[in-house]
Amino acid sequence: MSKHESKQKNQEEQKIEQNKVQPIEDTSKKEINEIEQLMKQIQDLTTTVVAKDEHINKLEDEIKQINQDYVNKVTQKANEANVLLKTKVDELTAKANQELAMHKKYAIEKQAGQLIDIINQFELAVSHPSTDPKIANYQMGFKMFLTMLKNLLSNLGISEIIVNVGDEFNPEFMECIEFVHTGDLADHKVAKIVSKGYKLYDRLVKPTNVVVMKKLN
């Protein structure tokens, strides 16, 4: 074989070898491109997943906060309701205790009026002095009994309304049973005390019966 033929043969073999390598290189580049695309897709998916996870975590935090706010609000309302309920219970209890105390305080009002009538009768009986020794002795006993009754009234919270002759007539605790005419300047003045008045603490039980002056026109 000549040198020219030998060289030509070598060139042909090299060309064949090159043709064999080229498809392999092309195939490798294609696979690399596909792998790179897959990697990019995976990276994009990972980014999307992370973003969604962050969004989910944010939503969960918001839900937790909403739940906590709801629990706090419900707790606050419950506490406010408890405070309001306690206040109302305290008010009702205080009112009930006050009414009970007032009931106890003025429970004897009716009996006090009856007892005062008896006292006024005794005072009427001892108001007229007598020269008869027997009647005088009776009056002495009445006076002692009268003193005992007045002490009892005082212990029960019943006090006499002090009214004097010449005082201005006051319809709040006086009752006029008669007018007496007068020619002087006195008018609407107490001319006479017929029966004494009493009050149970600050409540009128029996008005003072009086005769009132009335100026002539």
CSV table of C-alpha atoms in Angstrom, one decimal:
chain,number,residue,atom,x,y,z
A,1,MET,CA,0.0,0.0,0.0
A,2,SER,CA,1.3,3.4,-0.9
A,3,LYS,CA,1.9,6.2,1.5
A,4,HIS,CA,-0.9,8.2,-0.1
A,5,GLU,CA,-3.4,5.3,0.3
A,6,SER,CA,-2.3,4.7,3.8
A,7,LYS,CA,-2.8,8.4,4.7
A,8,GLN,CA,-6.2,8.4,3.1
A,9,LYS,CA,-7.2,5.4,5.0
A,10,ASN,CA,-6.2,7.0,8.3
A,11,GLN,CA,-8.2,10.1,7.5
A,12,GLU,CA,-11.2,8.0,6.7
A,13,GLU,CA,-10.8,6.1,10.1
A,14,GLN,CA,-10.5,9.3,12.0
A,15,LYS,CA,-13.6,10.7,10.3
A,16,ILE,CA,-15.5,7.5,11.2
A,17,GLU,CA,-14.3,7.9,14.8
A,18,GLN,CA,-15.3,11.5,14.9
A,19,ASN,CA,-18.7,10.6,13.5
A,20,LYS,CA,-19.1,8.1,16.4
A,21,VAL,CA,-18.1,10.6,19.1
A,22,GLN,CA,-20.4,13.4,17.8
A,23,PRO,CA,-23.7,11.6,18.5
A,24,ILE,CA,-22.5,10.8,22.0
A,25,GLU,CA,-21.6,14.4,22.7
A,26,ASP,CA,-24.9,15.6,21.3
A,27,THR,CA,-26.8,13.1,23.4
A,28,SER,CA,-24.9,14.1,26.6
A,29,LYS,CA,-25.7,17.8,26.0
A,30,LYS,CA,-29.3,17.0,25.5
A,31,GLU,CA,-29.4,15.0,28.8
A,32,ILE,CA,-27.6,17.8,30.5
A,33,ASN,CA,-30.2,20.3,29.2
A,34,GLU,CA,-33.0,18.1,30.3
A,35,ILE,CA,-31.4,17.7,33.7
A,36,GLU,CA,-30.9,21.4,34.0
A,37,GLN,CA,-34.5,22.0,33.1
A,38,LEU,CA,-35.6,19.4,35.6
A,39,MET,CA,-33.4,21.1,38.3
A,40,LYS,CA,-34.9,24.4,37.4
A,41,GLN,CA,-38.4,23.0,37.7
A,42,ILE,CA,-37.5,21.4,41.0
A,43,GLN,CA,-36.1,24.7,42.2
A,44,ASP,CA,-39.2,26.5,41.0
A,45,LEU,CA,-41.4,23.9,42.7
A,46,THR,CA,-39.3,24.2,45.9
A,47,THR,CA,-39.7,27.9,45.9
A,48,THR,CA,-43.4,27.6,45.3
A,49,VAL,CA,-43.7,25.0,48.1
A,50,VAL,CA,-41.7,27.2,50.5
A,51,ALA,CA,-43.9,30.2,49.6
A,52,LYS,CA,-47.0,28.1,50.2
A,53,ASP,CA,-45.7,26.8,53.5
A,54,GLU,CA,-44.9,30.3,54.6
A,55,HIS,CA,-48.4,31.4,53.5
A,56,ILE,CA,-49.9,28.4,55.4
A,57,ASN,CA,-47.8,29.2,58.5
A,58,LYS,CA,-49.0,32.8,58.2
A,59,LEU,CA,-52.6,31.7,57.9
A,60,GLU,CA,-52.2,29.4,60.9
A,61,ASP,CA,-50.7,32.2,62.9
A,62,GLU,CA,-53.6,34.5,61.9
A,63,ILE,CA,-56.0,31.7,62.9
A,64,LYS,CA,-54.3,31.3,66.2
A,65,GLN,CA,-54.4,35.0,66.8
A,66,ILE,CA,-58.1,35.2,65.9
A,67,ASN,CA,-58.8,32.3,68.2
A,68,GLN,CA,-56.7,33.9,71.0
A,69,ASP,CA,-58.5,37.2,70.4
A,70,TYR,CA,-61.8,35.4,70.6
A,71,VAL,CA,-60.8,33.6,73.7
A,72,ASN,CA,-59.6,36.9,75.2
A,73,LYS,CA,-62.8,38.7,74.2
A,74,VAL,CA,-65.0,35.9,75.6
A,75,THR,CA,-63.0,35.9,78.8
A,76,GLN,CA,-63.2,39.6,79.1
A,77,LYS,CA,-67.0,39.6,78.5
A,78,ALA,CA,-67.3,36.7,81.0
A,79,ASN,CA,-65.4,38.7,83.6
A,80,GLU,CA,-67.4,41.8,82.9
A,81,ALA,CA,-70.6,39.7,83.2
A,82,ASN,CA,-69.3,38.3,86.5
A,83,VAL,CA,-68.5,41.7,87.8
A,84,LEU,CA,-71.9,43.1,86.7
A,85,LEU,CA,-73.7,40.1,88.2
A,86,LYS,CA,-71.8,40.4,91.5
A,87,THR,CA,-72.6,44.1,91.5
A,88,LYS,CA,-76.3,43.4,90.9
A,89,VAL,CA,-76.3,40.7,93.6
A,90,ASP,CA,-74.6,43.0,96.0
A,91,GLU,CA,-77.1,45.8,95.2
A,92,LEU,CA,-80.1,43.4,95.6
A,93,THR,CA,-78.6,42.0,98.8
A,94,ALA,CA,-78.0,45.5,100.2
A,95,LYS,CA,-81.5,46.5,99.2
A,96,ALA,CA,-83.0,43.4,100.8
A,97,ASN,CA,-81.0,44.0,103.9
A,98,GLN,CA,-82.0,47.6,104.0
A,99,GLU,CA,-85.7,46.7,103.5
A,100,LEU,CA,-85.4,44.1,106.2
A,101,ALA,CA,-83.7,46.6,108.5
A,102,MET,CA,-86.5,49.1,107.7
A,103,HIS,CA,-89.1,46.5,108.3
A,104,LYS,CA,-87.6,45.6,111.6
A,105,LYS,CA,-87.1,49.3,112.5
A,106,TYR,CA,-90.8,50.2,111.8
A,107,ALA,CA,-92.4,46.8,112.5
A,108,ILE,CA,-94.0,48.1,115.7
A,109,GLU,CA,-95.5,51.2,114.1
A,110,LYS,CA,-99.1,50.0,114.3
A,111,GLN,CA,-98.6,48.7,117.9
A,112,ALA,CA,-96.8,52.0,118.8
A,113,GLY,CA,-99.9,54.0,117.7
A,114,GLN,CA,-102.1,51.9,120.0
A,115,LEU,CA,-99.7,52.2,122.9
A,116,ILE,CA,-99.5,56.0,122.4
A,117,ASP,CA,-103.3,56.2,122.6
A,118,ILE,CA,-103.1,54.5,126.0
A,119,ILE,CA,-100.4,56.9,127.1
A,120,ASN,CA,-102.4,59.9,126.0
A,121,GLN,CA,-105.4,58.6,128.0
A,122,PHE,CA,-103.2,58.2,131.1
A,123,GLU,CA,-101.8,61.8,130.6
A,124,LEU,CA,-105.4,63.1,130.3
A,125,ALA,CA,-106.3,61.3,133.5
A,126,VAL,CA,-103.4,62.8,135.5
A,127,SER,CA,-103.7,66.3,134.0
A,128,HIS,CA,-106.5,67.3,136.3
A,129,PRO,CA,-105.4,67.6,139.9
A,130,SER,CA,-107.8,66.3,142.5
A,131,THR,CA,-108.3,67.2,146.2
A,132,ASP,CA,-109.7,63.7,146.9
A,133,PRO,CA,-107.0,61.7,148.5
A,134,LYS,CA,-108.1,58.4,146.9
A,135,ILE,CA,-108.2,60.0,143.4
A,136,ALA,CA,-104.8,61.6,144.1
A,137,ASN,CA,-103.3,58.2,145.0
A,138,TYR,CA,-104.7,56.8,141.8
A,139,GLN,CA,-103.2,59.6,139.9
A,140,MET,CA,-99.8,59.0,141.6
A,141,GLY,CA,-100.0,55.4,140.4
A,142,PHE,CA,-101.0,56.5,136.9
A,143,LYS,CA,-98.0,58.9,136.8
A,144,MET,CA,-95.6,56.1,137.8
A,145,PHE,CA,-97.1,53.8,135.2
A,146,LEU,CA,-97.0,56.6,132.7
A,147,THR,CA,-93.3,57.1,133.3
A,148,MET,CA,-92.7,53.3,132.8
A,149,LEU,CA,-94.6,53.4,129.5
A,150,LYS,CA,-92.6,56.4,128.2
A,151,ASN,CA,-89.3,54.7,129.1
A,152,LEU,CA,-90.6,51.7,127.1
A,153,LEU,CA,-91.4,54.0,124.1
A,154,SER,CA,-87.9,55.5,124.3
A,155,ASN,CA,-86.3,52.1,124.2
A,156,LEU,CA,-88.4,51.2,121.2
A,157,GLY,CA,-87.2,54.3,119.3
A,158,ILE,CA,-90.4,56.2,119.9
A,159,SER,CA,-90.0,59.8,120.9
A,160,GLU,CA,-92.4,62.6,121.8
A,161,ILE,CA,-92.8,65.5,119.4
A,162,ILE,CA,-92.1,68.7,121.4
A,163,VAL,CA,-94.8,71.3,120.7
A,164,ASN,CA,-95.4,74.4,122.9
A,165,VAL,CA,-98.2,76.8,123.1
A,166,GLY,CA,-97.4,79.8,120.9
A,167,ASP,CA,-95.5,77.7,118.3
A,168,GLU,CA,-96.3,78.2,114.6
A,169,PHE,CA,-98.8,75.6,113.4
A,170,ASN,CA,-97.0,73.0,111.3
A,171,PRO,CA,-99.2,70.5,109.4
A,172,GLU,CA,-96.3,68.1,108.9
A,173,PHE,CA,-96.6,66.9,112.5
A,174,MET,CA,-99.6,68.7,113.9
A,175,GLU,CA,-103.3,68.2,113.4
A,176,CYS,CA,-105.7,71.0,114.1
A,177,ILE,CA,-108.9,69.8,115.8
A,178,GLU,CA,-110.3,73.3,116.5
A,179,PHE,CA,-109.8,77.0,115.8
A,180,VAL,CA,-110.0,79.6,118.5
A,181,HIS,CA,-110.6,83.2,117.4
A,182,THR,CA,-108.3,86.0,118.6
A,183,GLY,CA,-108.3,89.7,118.2
A,184,ASP,CA,-104.6,90.2,118.6
A,185,LEU,CA,-101.8,89.7,116.0
A,186,ALA,CA,-101.4,86.0,116.7
A,187,ASP,CA,-102.5,83.9,113.8
A,188,HIS,CA,-101.9,80.2,113.1
A,189,LYS,CA,-100.3,79.8,116.4
A,190,VAL,CA,-100.9,76.9,118.8
A,191,ALA,CA,-103.4,77.9,121.4
A,192,LYS,CA,-103.7,74.6,123.2
A,193,ILE,CA,-102.2,71.1,123.1
A,194,VAL,CA,-105.0,68.5,123.3
A,195,SER,CA,-102.8,65.3,122.9
A,196,LYS,CA,-99.1,64.9,122.4
A,197,GLY,CA,-97.7,63.5,119.1
A,198,TYR,CA,-95.0,60.9,118.7
A,199,LYS,CA,-92.7,59.6,116.0
A,200,LEU,CA,-90.9,56.3,115.5
A,201,TYR,CA,-87.4,57.3,114.7
A,202,ASP,CA,-88.0,59.8,111.8
A,203,ARG,CA,-91.5,58.6,110.9
A,204,LEU,CA,-94.6,60.2,112.2
A,205,VAL,CA,-96.8,57.8,114.2
A,206,LYS,CA,-99.2,60.1,115.9
A,207,PRO,CA,-99.6,63.9,115.1
A,208,THR,CA,-99.9,66.4,117.9
A,209,ASN,CA,-103.6,67.4,118.3
A,210,VAL,CA,-103.8,71.1,118.8
A,211,VAL,CA,-106.2,74.1,119.0
A,212,VAL,CA,-105.0,76.8,116.6
A,213,MET,CA,-105.5,80.6,116.9
A,214,LYS,CA,-107.3,82.3,114.0
A,215,LYS,CA,-107.3,86.1,113.8
A,216,LEU,CA,-110.7,87.7,113.3
A,217,ASN,CA,-111.1,89.5,110.0
